[in-house]
PDB file of C-alpha atoms in Angstrom:
ATOM      1  CA  MET A1284     -31.625  17.710  37.160  1.00 80.00           C
ATOM      2  CA  GLU A1285     -31.068  20.804  39.290  1.00 82.00           C
ATOM      3  CA  LEU A1286     -33.298  19.391  41.999  1.00 87.00           C
ATOM      4  CA  PHE A1287     -31.407  16.121  41.868  1.00 89.00           C
ATOM      5  CA  ILE A1288     -28.053  17.925  42.195  1.00 89.00           C
ATOM      6  CA  ASN A1289     -29.282  19.896  45.202  1.00 90.00           C
ATOM      7  CA  LEU A1290     -30.755  16.803  46.835  1.00 92.00           C
ATOM      8  CA  PHE A1291     -27.590  14.820  46.280  1.00 91.00           C
ATOM      9  CA  LEU A1292     -25.340  17.567  47.652  1.00 91.00           C
ATOM     10  CA  PHE A1293     -27.509  17.973  50.764  1.00 93.00           C
ATOM     11  CA  PHE A1294     -27.568  14.206  51.215  1.00 92.00           C
ATOM     12  CA  MET A1295     -23.761  14.101  51.041  1.00 92.00           C
ATOM     13  CA  LEU A1296     -23.618  16.998  53.510  1.00 93.00           C
ATOM     14  CA  VAL A1297     -25.718  15.079  56.038  1.00 93.00           C
ATOM     15  CA  VAL A1298     -23.704  11.888  55.518  1.00 92.00           C
ATOM     16  CA  THR A1299     -20.434  13.794  56.044  1.00 92.00           C
ATOM     17  CA  ALA A1300     -21.770  15.462  59.189  1.00 92.00           C
ATOM     18  CA  LEU A1301     -22.830  12.092  60.616  1.00 91.00           C
ATOM     19  CA  ALA A1302     -19.424  10.647  59.750  1.00 90.00           C
ATOM     20  CA  ILE A1303     -17.722  13.543  61.559  1.00 90.00           C
ATOM     21  CA  LEU A1304     -19.871  12.819  64.620  1.00 87.00           C
ATOM     22  CA  LYS A1305     -19.057   9.133  64.557  1.00 85.00           C
ATOM     23  CA  MET A1306     -15.313   9.394  63.972  1.00 84.00           C
ATOM     24  CA  ARG A1307     -12.961   9.269  66.959  1.00 82.00           C
ATOM     25  CA  HIS A1308      -9.813   9.562  64.868  1.00 83.00           C
ATOM     26  CA  LEU A1309      -9.266  13.311  64.787  1.00 85.00           C
ATOM     27  CA  PHE A1310      -7.205  13.426  61.614  1.00 84.00           C
ATOM     28  CA  ALA A1311     -10.061  11.845  59.673  1.00 87.00           C
ATOM     29  CA  VAL A1312     -12.413  14.369  61.277  1.00 89.00           C
ATOM     30  CA  VAL A1313     -10.235  17.216  59.978  1.00 88.00           C
ATOM     31  CA  MET A1314     -10.254  15.786  56.453  1.00 88.00           C
ATOM     32  CA  LEU A1315     -14.008  15.156  56.622  1.00 90.00           C
ATOM     33  CA  SER A1316     -14.650  18.741  57.721  1.00 90.00           C
ATOM     34  CA  GLY A1317     -12.634  19.869  54.682  1.00 90.00           C
ATOM     35  CA  VAL A1318     -14.939  17.749  52.520  1.00 91.00           C
ATOM     36  CA  PHE A1319     -17.938  19.276  54.327  1.00 92.00           C
ATOM     37  CA  SER A1320     -16.716  22.749  53.378  1.00 92.00           C
ATOM     38  CA  LEU A1321     -16.193  21.729  49.761  1.00 91.00           C
ATOM     39  CA  LEU A1322     -19.749  20.382  49.630  1.00 92.00           C
ATOM     40  CA  CYS A1323     -21.045  23.659  51.095  1.00 92.00           C
ATOM     41  CA  ALA A1324     -19.052  25.515  48.450  1.00 91.00           C
ATOM     42  CA  LEU A1325     -20.626  23.380  45.720  1.00 91.00           C
ATOM     43  CA  LEU A1326     -24.091  24.192  47.081  1.00 92.00           C
ATOM     44  CA  PHE A1327     -23.232  27.896  46.980  1.00 91.00           C
ATOM     45  CA  VAL A1328     -22.041  27.486  43.385  1.00 89.00           C
ATOM     46  CA  THR A1329     -25.358  25.884  42.421  1.00 89.00           C
ATOM     47  CA  LEU A1330     -27.042  28.933  44.003  1.00 86.00           C
ATOM     48  CA  ASP A1331     -24.891  31.192  41.769  1.00 83.00           C
ATOM     49  CA  ALA A1332     -23.096  32.674  44.802  1.00 83.00           C
ATOM     50  CA  VAL A1333     -19.628  31.891  43.494  1.00 83.00           C
ATOM     51  CA  ASP A1334     -17.882  34.503  45.648  1.00 83.00           C
ATOM     52  CA  VAL A1335     -19.368  33.079  48.844  1.00 87.00           C
ATOM     53  CA  ALA A1336     -18.515  29.607  47.609  1.00 87.00           C
ATOM     54  CA  PHE A1337     -14.927  30.566  47.030  1.00 87.00           C
ATOM     55  CA  THR A1338     -14.604  32.085  50.495  1.00 87.00           C
ATOM     56  CA  GLU A1339     -16.102  28.935  51.984  1.00 89.00           C
ATOM     57  CA  ALA A1340     -13.650  26.732  50.089  1.00 87.00           C
ATOM     58  CA  ALA A1341     -10.609  28.871  50.910  1.00 86.00           C
ATOM     59  CA  VAL A1342     -11.438  29.314  54.587  1.00 87.00           C
ATOM     60  CA  GLY A1343     -13.230  26.049  55.319  1.00 85.00           C
ATOM     61  CA  ALA A1344     -11.198  23.582  53.303  1.00 83.00           C
ATOM     62  CA  GLY A1345      -7.927  25.522  53.274  1.00 81.00           C
ATOM     63  CA  ILE A1346      -7.167  27.615  56.337  1.00 83.00           C
ATOM     64  CA  SER A1347      -9.377  25.764  58.853  1.00 86.00           C
ATOM     65  CA  THR A1348      -7.827  22.433  57.903  1.00 85.00           C
ATOM     66  CA  VAL A1349      -4.324  23.810  58.404  1.00 82.00           C
ATOM     67  CA  LEU A1350      -5.299  25.485  61.691  1.00 82.00           C
ATOM     68  CA  MET A1351      -6.908  22.309  63.011  1.00 85.00           C
ATOM     69  CA  LEU A1352      -3.863  20.255  62.027  1.00 82.00           C
ATOM     70  CA  GLY A1353      -1.651  22.785  63.816  1.00 78.00           C
ATOM     71  CA  THR A1354      -3.849  22.472  66.891  1.00 80.00           C
ATOM     72  CA  MET A1355      -3.739  18.689  66.664  1.00 80.00           C
ATOM     73  CA  ALA A1356       0.065  18.852  66.721  1.00 76.00           C
ATOM     74  CA  LEU A1357      -0.257  20.476  70.151  1.00 76.00           C
ATOM     75  CA  THR A1358      -2.971  18.217  71.566  1.00 76.00           C
ATOM     76  CA  SER A1359      -4.129  14.638  71.160  1.00 73.00           C
ATOM     77  CA  ARG A1360      -4.840  12.702  67.986  1.00 72.00           C
ATOM     78  CA  ASN A1361      -7.879  10.864  69.252  1.00 75.00           C
ATOM     79  CA  GLU A1362     -11.103  12.118  70.704  1.00 74.00           C
ATOM     80  CA  LYS A1363     -11.975  10.972  74.218  1.00 75.00           C
ATOM     81  CA  MET A1364     -15.104   8.911  74.521  1.00 74.00           C
ATOM     82  CA  PRO A1365     -17.902  10.968  76.042  1.00 69.00           C
ATOM     83  CA  ARG A1366     -18.726   9.842  79.566  1.00 70.00           C
ATOM     84  CA  LYS A1367     -22.457   9.795  79.109  1.00 75.00           C
ATOM     85  CA  PHE A1368     -24.990  10.422  76.412  1.00 76.00           C
ATOM     86  CA  SER A1369     -26.658  13.770  76.971  1.00 81.00           C
ATOM     87  CA  LEU A1370     -29.851  14.927  75.339  1.00 86.00           C
ATOM     88  CA  MET A1371     -29.352  18.646  75.943  1.00 89.00           C
ATOM     89  CA  PRO A1372     -27.073  19.483  72.945  1.00 87.00           C
ATOM     90  CA  LEU A1373     -29.438  17.682  70.564  1.00 88.00           C
ATOM     91  CA  LEU A1374     -32.375  19.686  71.905  1.00 93.00           C
ATOM     92  CA  VAL A1375     -30.466  22.977  71.584  1.00 95.00           C
ATOM     93  CA  VAL A1376     -29.487  22.165  67.989  1.00 92.00           C
ATOM     94  CA  MET A1377     -33.048  21.137  67.069  1.00 94.00           C
ATOM     95  CA  ALA A1378     -34.470  24.322  68.619  1.00 96.00           C
ATOM     96  CA  THR A1379     -31.929  26.512  66.799  1.00 96.00           C
ATOM     97  CA  GLY A1380     -32.628  24.746  63.509  1.00 94.00           C
ATOM     98  CA  ALA A1381     -36.379  25.133  63.986  1.00 96.00           C
ATOM     99  CA  VAL A1382     -35.969  28.871  64.690  1.00 95.00           C
ATOM    100  CA  LEU A1383     -33.786  29.291  61.588  1.00 94.00           C
ATOM    101  CA  ILE A1384     -36.305  27.463  59.386  1.00 92.00           C
ATOM    102  CA  TYR A1385     -39.092  29.590  60.893  1.00 94.00           C
ATOM    103  CA  GLY A1386     -37.023  32.662  59.969  1.00 91.00           C
ATOM    104  CA  THR A1387     -36.906  31.632  56.296  1.00 87.00           C
ATOM    105  CA  LEU A1388     -40.694  31.290  56.030  1.00 87.00           C
ATOM    106  CA  ASP A1389     -41.420  34.895  55.030  1.00 84.00           C
ATOM    107  CA  MET A1390     -38.297  35.321  52.919  1.00 83.00           C
ATOM    108  CA  PRO A1391     -38.825  36.032  49.206  1.00 81.00           C
ATOM    109  CA  ASN A1392     -38.330  33.115  46.838  1.00 80.00           C
ATOM    110  CA  PHE A1393     -34.876  32.330  45.492  1.00 75.00           C
ATOM    111  CA  GLY A1394     -34.155  34.586  42.514  1.00 73.00           C
ATOM    112  CA  SER A1395     -37.298  36.654  43.052  1.00 79.00           C
ATOM    113  CA  ALA A1396     -37.161  40.065  41.352  1.00 78.00           C
ATOM    114  CA  LYS A1397     -39.280  41.561  44.152  1.00 79.00           C
ATOM    115  CA  SER A1398     -36.856  40.708  46.951  1.00 78.00           C
ATOM    116  CA  PRO A1399     -35.619  43.713  49.011  1.00 77.00           C
ATOM    117  CA  ALA A1400     -32.090  43.121  47.724  1.00 73.00           C
ATOM    118  CA  GLN A1401     -33.266  43.878  44.193  1.00 74.00           C
ATOM    119  CA  THR A1402     -35.715  46.715  44.818  1.00 78.00           C
ATOM    120  CA  HIS A1403     -34.163  49.117  47.350  1.00 78.00           C
ATOM    121  CA  VAL A1404     -30.592  50.314  47.014  1.00 79.00           C
ATOM    122  CA  ALA A1405     -29.281  47.914  44.366  1.00 80.00           C
ATOM    123  CA  ALA A1406     -30.846  49.833  41.476  1.00 81.00           C
ATOM    124  CA  GLN A1407     -29.433  53.080  42.853  1.00 82.00           C
ATOM    125  CA  TYR A1408     -25.941  51.603  43.164  1.00 82.00           C
ATOM    126  CA  LEU A1409     -26.129  50.331  39.592  1.00 82.00           C
ATOM    127  CA  ALA A1410     -27.242  53.726  38.306  1.00 82.00           C
ATOM    128  CA  LEU A1411     -24.854  55.896  40.326  1.00 82.00           C
ATOM    129  CA  THR A1412     -21.609  53.907  40.291  1.00 82.00           C
ATOM    130  CA  PRO A1413     -20.328  55.135  36.893  1.00 82.00           C
ATOM    131  CA  THR A1414     -20.878  58.811  37.755  1.00 83.00           C
ATOM    132  CA  ASP A1415     -19.921  58.595  41.473  1.00 81.00           C
ATOM    133  CA  MET A1416     -16.806  56.479  41.120  1.00 79.00           C
ATOM    134  CA  GLY A1417     -15.768  56.690  37.515  1.00 80.00           C
ATOM    135  CA  PHE A1418     -15.227  52.969  37.115  1.00 79.00           C
ATOM    136  CA  PRO A1419     -17.630  50.221  36.025  1.00 78.00           C
ATOM    137  CA  ASN A1420     -17.078  47.595  38.770  1.00 80.00           C
ATOM    138  CA  VAL A1421     -20.173  47.884  40.972  1.00 81.00           C
ATOM    139  CA  VAL A1422     -19.113  45.230  43.496  1.00 81.00           C
ATOM    140  CA  THR A1423     -15.879  47.059  44.253  1.00 81.00           C
ATOM    141  CA  ALA A1424     -17.719  50.367  44.489  1.00 84.00           C
ATOM    142  CA  ILE A1425     -20.176  48.942  47.045  1.00 82.00           C
ATOM    143  CA  LEU A1426     -17.519  47.194  49.133  1.00 81.00           C
ATOM    144  CA  ALA A1427     -14.936  49.964  49.173  1.00 82.00           C
ATOM    145  CA  SER A1428     -17.100  53.062  49.142  1.00 83.00           C
ATOM    146  CA  TYR A1429     -20.866  52.753  49.682  1.00 83.00           C
ATOM    147  CA  ARG A1430     -20.310  50.256  52.492  1.00 84.00           C
ATOM    148  CA  GLY A1431     -16.788  51.347  53.383  1.00 86.00           C
ATOM    149  CA  TYR A1432     -17.368  51.457  57.157  1.00 91.00           C
ATOM    150  CA  ASP A1433     -18.978  48.027  57.030  1.00 90.00           C
ATOM    151  CA  THR A1434     -15.918  46.644  55.243  1.00 89.00           C
ATOM    152  CA  LEU A1435     -13.609  48.356  57.737  1.00 92.00           C
ATOM    153  CA  GLY A1436     -15.512  46.653  60.569  1.00 93.00           C
ATOM    154  CA  GLU A1437     -15.175  43.266  58.833  1.00 91.00           C
ATOM    155  CA  VAL A1438     -11.449  43.781  58.411  1.00 92.00           C
ATOM    156  CA  VAL A1439     -11.116  44.623  62.120  1.00 95.00           C
ATOM    157  CA  VAL A1440     -13.028  41.455  63.054  1.00 94.00           C
ATOM    158  CA  VAL A1441     -10.866  39.255  60.813  1.00 90.00           C
ATOM    159  CA  PHE A1442      -7.689  40.893  62.117  1.00 94.00           C
ATOM    160  CA  THR A1443      -8.773  40.375  65.745  1.00 95.00           C
ATOM    161  CA  ALA A1444      -9.562  36.726  65.047  1.00 90.00           C
ATOM    162  CA  ALA A1445      -6.171  36.192  63.394  1.00 88.00           C
ATOM    163  CA  VAL A1446      -4.339  37.825  66.317  1.00 91.00           C
ATOM    164  CA  GLY A1447      -6.307  35.718  68.809  1.00 89.00           C
ATOM    165  CA  VAL A1448      -5.517  32.466  67.010  1.00 83.00           C
ATOM    166  CA  LEU A1449      -1.840  33.369  66.658  1.00 84.00           C
ATOM    167  CA  ILE A1450      -1.558  34.183  70.360  1.00 86.00           C
ATOM    168  CA  LEU A1451      -3.303  30.949  71.364  1.00 82.00           C
ATOM    169  CA  ILE A1452      -1.392  28.587  69.076  1.00 76.00           C
ATOM    170  CA  GLY A1453       1.931  30.433  69.138  1.00 75.00           C
ATOM    171  CA  GLY A1454       1.943  30.771  72.937  1.00 74.00           C
ATOM    172  CA  LEU A1455       1.124  27.103  73.461  1.00 72.00           C
ATOM    173  CA  ALA A1456       3.793  25.972  71.006  1.00 70.00           C
ATOM    174  CA  ARG A1457       6.406  28.155  72.695  1.00 73.00           C
ATOM    175  CA  ARG A1458       5.516  26.771  76.127  1.00 74.00           C
ATOM    176  CA  ARG A1459       5.762  23.193  74.819  1.00 71.00           C
ATOM    177  CA  HIS A1460       9.123  23.981  73.290  1.00 72.00           C
ATOM    178  CA  LYS A1461      10.391  25.429  76.579  1.00 75.00           C
ATOM    179  CA  ASP A1462       9.147  22.406  78.523  1.00 75.00           C
ATOM    180  CA  GLU A1463      10.966  20.069  76.129  1.00 73.00           C
ATOM    181  CA  GLU A1464      14.190  22.003  76.487  1.00 76.00           C
ATOM    182  CA  GLU A1465      13.918  21.912  80.278  1.00 76.00           C
ATOM    183  CA  ALA A1466      13.249  18.171  80.179  1.00 75.00           C
ATOM    184  CA  ASN A1467      16.347  17.670  78.052  1.00 70.00           C
TER     185      ASN A1467
ATOM    186  CA  MET B1197     -24.392  14.003  28.081  1.00 83.00           C
ATOM    187  CA  PHE B1198     -23.457  16.436  30.847  1.00 85.00           C
ATOM    188  CA  SER B1199     -26.121  14.882  33.078  1.00 86.00           C
ATOM    189  CA  LEU B1200     -24.367  11.570  32.628  1.00 90.00           C
ATOM    190  CA  ALA B1201     -21.044  13.176  33.544  1.00 90.00           C
ATOM    191  CA  THR B1202     -22.673  14.660  36.667  1.00 89.00           C
ATOM    192  CA  LEU B1203     -23.975  11.262  37.699  1.00 90.00           C
ATOM    193  CA  ALA B1204     -20.546   9.730  37.200  1.00 92.00           C
ATOM    194  CA  LEU B1205     -18.961  12.490  39.288  1.00 91.00           C
ATOM    195  CA  PHE B1206     -21.481  11.948  42.084  1.00 91.00           C
ATOM    196  CA  LEU B1207     -20.740   8.223  42.050  1.00 92.00           C
ATOM    197  CA  GLY B1208     -17.039   9.003  42.306  1.00 92.00           C
ATOM    198  CA  MET B1209     -17.682  11.388  45.207  1.00 91.00           C
ATOM    199  CA  CYS B1210     -19.543   8.655  47.113  1.00 91.00           C
ATOM    200  CA  ILE B1211     -16.723   6.157  46.584  1.00 92.00           C
ATOM    201  CA  VAL B1212     -14.059   8.646  47.646  1.00 91.00           C
ATOM    202  CA  LEU B1213     -16.049   9.649  50.718  1.00 90.00           C
ATOM    203  CA  ALA B1214     -16.375   5.990  51.699  1.00 90.00           C
ATOM    204  CA  ARG B1215     -12.601   5.604  51.428  1.00 89.00           C
ATOM    205  CA  LEU B1216     -12.096   8.763  53.499  1.00 88.00           C
ATOM    206  CA  TYR B1217     -14.351   7.344  56.192  1.00 87.00           C
ATOM    207  CA  ALA B1218     -12.969   3.813  56.153  1.00 85.00           C
ATOM    208  CA  GLY B1219      -9.282   4.726  56.073  1.00 76.00           C
ATOM    209  CA  PRO B1220      -7.441   2.685  57.203  1.00 82.00           C
ATOM    210  CA  THR B1221      -4.119   4.545  56.868  1.00 83.00           C
ATOM    211  CA  LEU B1222      -3.503   8.289  56.966  1.00 83.00           C
ATOM    212  CA  TYR B1223      -2.333   8.300  53.387  1.00 85.00           C
ATOM    213  CA  ASP B1224      -5.624   6.842  52.165  1.00 87.00           C
ATOM    214  CA  ARG B1225      -7.358   9.736  53.858  1.00 88.00           C
ATOM    215  CA  VAL B1226      -5.053  12.416  52.460  1.00 88.00           C
ATOM    216  CA  LEU B1227      -5.467  10.966  48.999  1.00 90.00           C
ATOM    217  CA  ALA B1228      -9.234  10.713  49.410  1.00 90.00           C
ATOM    218  CA  GLY B1229      -9.427  14.335  50.555  1.00 89.00           C
ATOM    219  CA  ASN B1230      -7.350  15.433  47.603  1.00 90.00           C
ATOM    220  CA  ALA B1231      -9.473  13.368  45.219  1.00 92.00           C
ATOM    221  CA  PHE B1232     -12.628  14.925  46.639  1.00 91.00           C
ATOM    222  CA  GLY B1233     -11.176  18.360  45.914  1.00 91.00           C
ATOM    223  CA  THR B1234     -10.521  17.270  42.345  1.00 92.00           C
ATOM    224  CA  TYR B1235     -14.129  16.094  42.046  1.00 92.00           C
ATOM    225  CA  THR B1236     -15.222  19.526  43.272  1.00 91.00           C
ATOM    226  CA  VAL B1237     -13.205  21.177  40.508  1.00 91.00           C
ATOM    227  CA  LEU B1238     -14.640  18.827  37.892  1.00 92.00           C
ATOM    228  CA  PHE B1239     -18.186  19.293  39.155  1.00 91.00           C
ATOM    229  CA  ILE B1240     -17.936  23.091  38.955  1.00 90.00           C
ATOM    230  CA  GLY B1241     -16.742  22.689  35.360  1.00 89.00           C
ATOM    231  CA  VAL B1242     -19.538  20.281  34.441  1.00 90.00           C
ATOM    232  CA  LEU B1243     -22.184  22.364  36.226  1.00 88.00           C
ATOM    233  CA  GLY B1244     -21.330  25.367  34.053  1.00 86.00           C
ATOM    234  CA  PHE B1245     -21.992  23.429  30.871  1.00 88.00           C
ATOM    235  CA  LEU B1246     -25.024  21.671  32.365  1.00 86.00           C
ATOM    236  CA  THR B1247     -26.745  24.998  33.025  1.00 84.00           C
ATOM    237  CA  GLY B1248     -25.479  26.475  29.748  1.00 83.00           C
ATOM    238  CA  ARG B1249     -23.421  29.199  31.426  1.00 81.00           C
ATOM    239  CA  PRO B1250     -19.763  28.167  31.523  1.00 80.00           C
ATOM    240  CA  ASP B1251     -18.761  31.588  32.928  1.00 79.00           C
ATOM    241  CA  PHE B1252     -17.427  30.194  36.183  1.00 79.00           C
ATOM    242  CA  LEU B1253     -14.993  27.802  34.572  1.00 83.00           C
ATOM    243  CA  ASP B1254     -11.985  29.858  35.663  1.00 84.00           C
ATOM    244  CA  ILE B1255     -13.167  29.661  39.281  1.00 84.00           C
ATOM    245  CA  ALA B1256     -12.616  25.911  39.051  1.00 86.00           C
ATOM    246  CA  LEU B1257      -8.940  26.728  38.439  1.00 88.00           C
ATOM    247  CA  LEU B1258      -8.764  28.535  41.783  1.00 86.00           C
ATOM    248  CA  TYR B1259     -10.288  25.511  43.514  1.00 88.00           C
ATOM    249  CA  ALA B1260      -7.603  23.331  41.951  1.00 89.00           C
ATOM    250  CA  LEU B1261      -5.008  25.712  43.395  1.00 89.00           C
ATOM    251  CA  ILE B1262      -6.519  25.612  46.903  1.00 86.00           C
ATOM    252  CA  ASN B1263      -6.698  21.843  46.711  1.00 88.00           C
ATOM    253  CA  PHE B1264      -3.032  21.596  45.783  1.00 89.00           C
ATOM    254  CA  VAL B1265      -1.828  23.999  48.470  1.00 85.00           C
ATOM    255  CA  GLY B1266      -4.036  22.311  51.074  1.00 85.00           C
ATOM    256  CA  THR B1267      -2.655  18.870  50.276  1.00 87.00           C
ATOM    257  CA  ILE B1268       0.912  20.180  50.468  1.00 86.00           C
ATOM    258  CA  ALA B1269       0.123  21.756  53.859  1.00 82.00           C
ATOM    259  CA  VAL B1270      -1.299  18.498  55.222  1.00 83.00           C
ATOM    260  CA  LEU B1271       1.662  16.467  53.983  1.00 84.00           C
ATOM    261  CA  LYS B1272       4.114  19.015  55.353  1.00 81.00           C
ATOM    262  CA  TYR B1273       2.401  18.701  58.709  1.00 77.00           C
ATOM    263  CA  PHE B1274       2.966  14.939  58.598  1.00 75.00           C
ATOM    264  CA  ARG B1275       6.614  15.270  57.774  1.00 75.00           C
ATOM    265  CA  TYR B1276       7.610  18.074  60.110  1.00 73.00           C
ATOM    266  CA  ARG B1277       4.829  18.158  62.740  1.00 66.00           C
ATOM    267  CA  ALA B1278       4.502  21.902  62.080  1.00 61.00           C
ATOM    268  CA  ILE B1279       3.061  24.049  59.333  1.00 57.00           C
ATOM    269  CA  GLY B1280       5.120  27.198  59.682  1.00 57.00           C
ATOM    270  CA  ASP B1281       8.856  27.542  60.063  1.00 57.00           C
ATOM    271  CA  THR B1282      10.585  24.174  59.689  1.00 56.00           C
ATOM    272  CA  SER B1283      14.142  25.415  59.405  1.00 56.00           C
ATOM    273  CA  PRO B1284      16.682  23.930  61.846  1.00 54.00           C
ATOM    274  CA  SER B1285      16.541  25.406  65.338  1.00 51.00           C
ATOM    275  CA  PRO B1286      19.290  27.857  66.357  1.00 52.00           C
ATOM    276  CA  LYS B1287      21.080  25.321  68.572  1.00 49.00           C
ATOM    277  CA  GLY B1288      21.797  23.180  65.517  1.00 46.00           C
ATOM    278  CA  LYS B1289      19.280  20.545  66.577  1.00 48.00           C
ATOM    279  CA  PRO B1290      17.099  19.892  63.522  1.00 47.00           C
ATOM    280  CA  VAL B1291      13.358  20.165  64.047  1.00 49.00           C
ATOM    281  CA  LEU B1292      12.873  17.195  61.736  1.00 49.00           C
ATOM    282  CA  HIS B1293      11.415  14.286  63.666  1.00 47.00           C
ATOM    283  CA  GLY B1294      11.908  11.495  61.161  1.00 45.00           C
ATOM    284  CA  ASN B1295       9.111   9.486  59.641  1.00 46.00           C
ATOM    285  CA  LEU B1296       5.894   8.486  61.296  1.00 47.00           C
ATOM    286  CA  LYS B1297       6.895   4.944  62.241  1.00 45.00           C
ATOM    287  CA  ASP B1298       9.833   6.195  64.303  1.00 45.00           C
ATOM    288  CA  GLN B1299       7.398   8.139  66.440  1.00 45.00           C
ATOM    289  CA  GLY B1300       5.377   5.079  67.225  1.00 45.00           C
ATOM    290  CA  TYR B1301       2.418   6.336  65.243  1.00 48.00           C
ATOM    291  CA  LYS B1302      -0.374   3.807  64.984  1.00 46.00           C
ATOM    292  CA  HIS B1303      -2.646   3.901  61.984  1.00 45.00           C
TER     293      HIS B1303
END
C-alpha cells in the first residue's frame, strides 16, 4: 500500500508538471503549481518529514501563489508562445537530474539506523539537551542554540529575499500607479 | 477499510486535477484548487490511520487553515486586482475595479 501511495503521488506530480508546461493560461499555471506544492507536501508527509511538508505547503501553496498572482496583476495573463523549440533546456534539466540521481547512489537507505544523521551528533544532542538547556525540546535546542549561527544565516537569507521581492513588486506597482495618474 | 478510503481519495484527486486543467472558467479552477487542498487534508488524516500512527492529525488542521486563507487571497485578488491594501485611495477614487466582465476579461 505504501509503495502504491508513493507511486501514485509521484505519478500525479509528473502529470501536474506536464500540465504546467502545456498550459498557456497563466492563472491555471499558478493554481497548478499550488497543487504541485501540495503533492510535494504529501510526499514529505509519507516520508515522515511533517515539518518540511508543512513549510512546503505554506510557502509553495500559500505564499508563492499569492506572490505569483500579485505579479500577474502587474504583467500579462497569458504566456507568449515560444518562437522556436529549443533542445538546450531539456538537455540541461536531464543532465542536472542525472547528476542528482548519481548523488543519491551512495546515500544510506531511508530510515537506516547507520546513517550519519543518526550516528554522529544526534545522540550527543539527545543526551546533552536536558542538562545544557534545561528544557526537553531537542528540536528547539538544536535550532536556537547548537546551530544558532546557522539559523541566524537562514533568517538573514529569508529577510533579504523578502526585501528583494517587496522592492521589485512594490516599485513596479508604484510606477504603474504613477503612469495611470499621468494618463488621467 | 482505510486502503479503500485512500483509493477513493486518489480517484477524487484525479477528477479534481482534470477539472483544474480543463477549466473552462476561472471559478472552476479556484474551486478545483480549493478542493485539492481539502483532499490533501483528508489524505493526511487517512494516512495517519493507515500507518497506525494518527499523531499528525492536528497537522491536517493547519493545512485546512492554509487552504482557506489561500482561497480567500486568490478570490480577493480577483475582486480587487491587489492582495494588500484595498482601501480607497486618498483622492477619494476607489481602487475597486468592478467585476471581471466590466474589465473585458475573457475566460
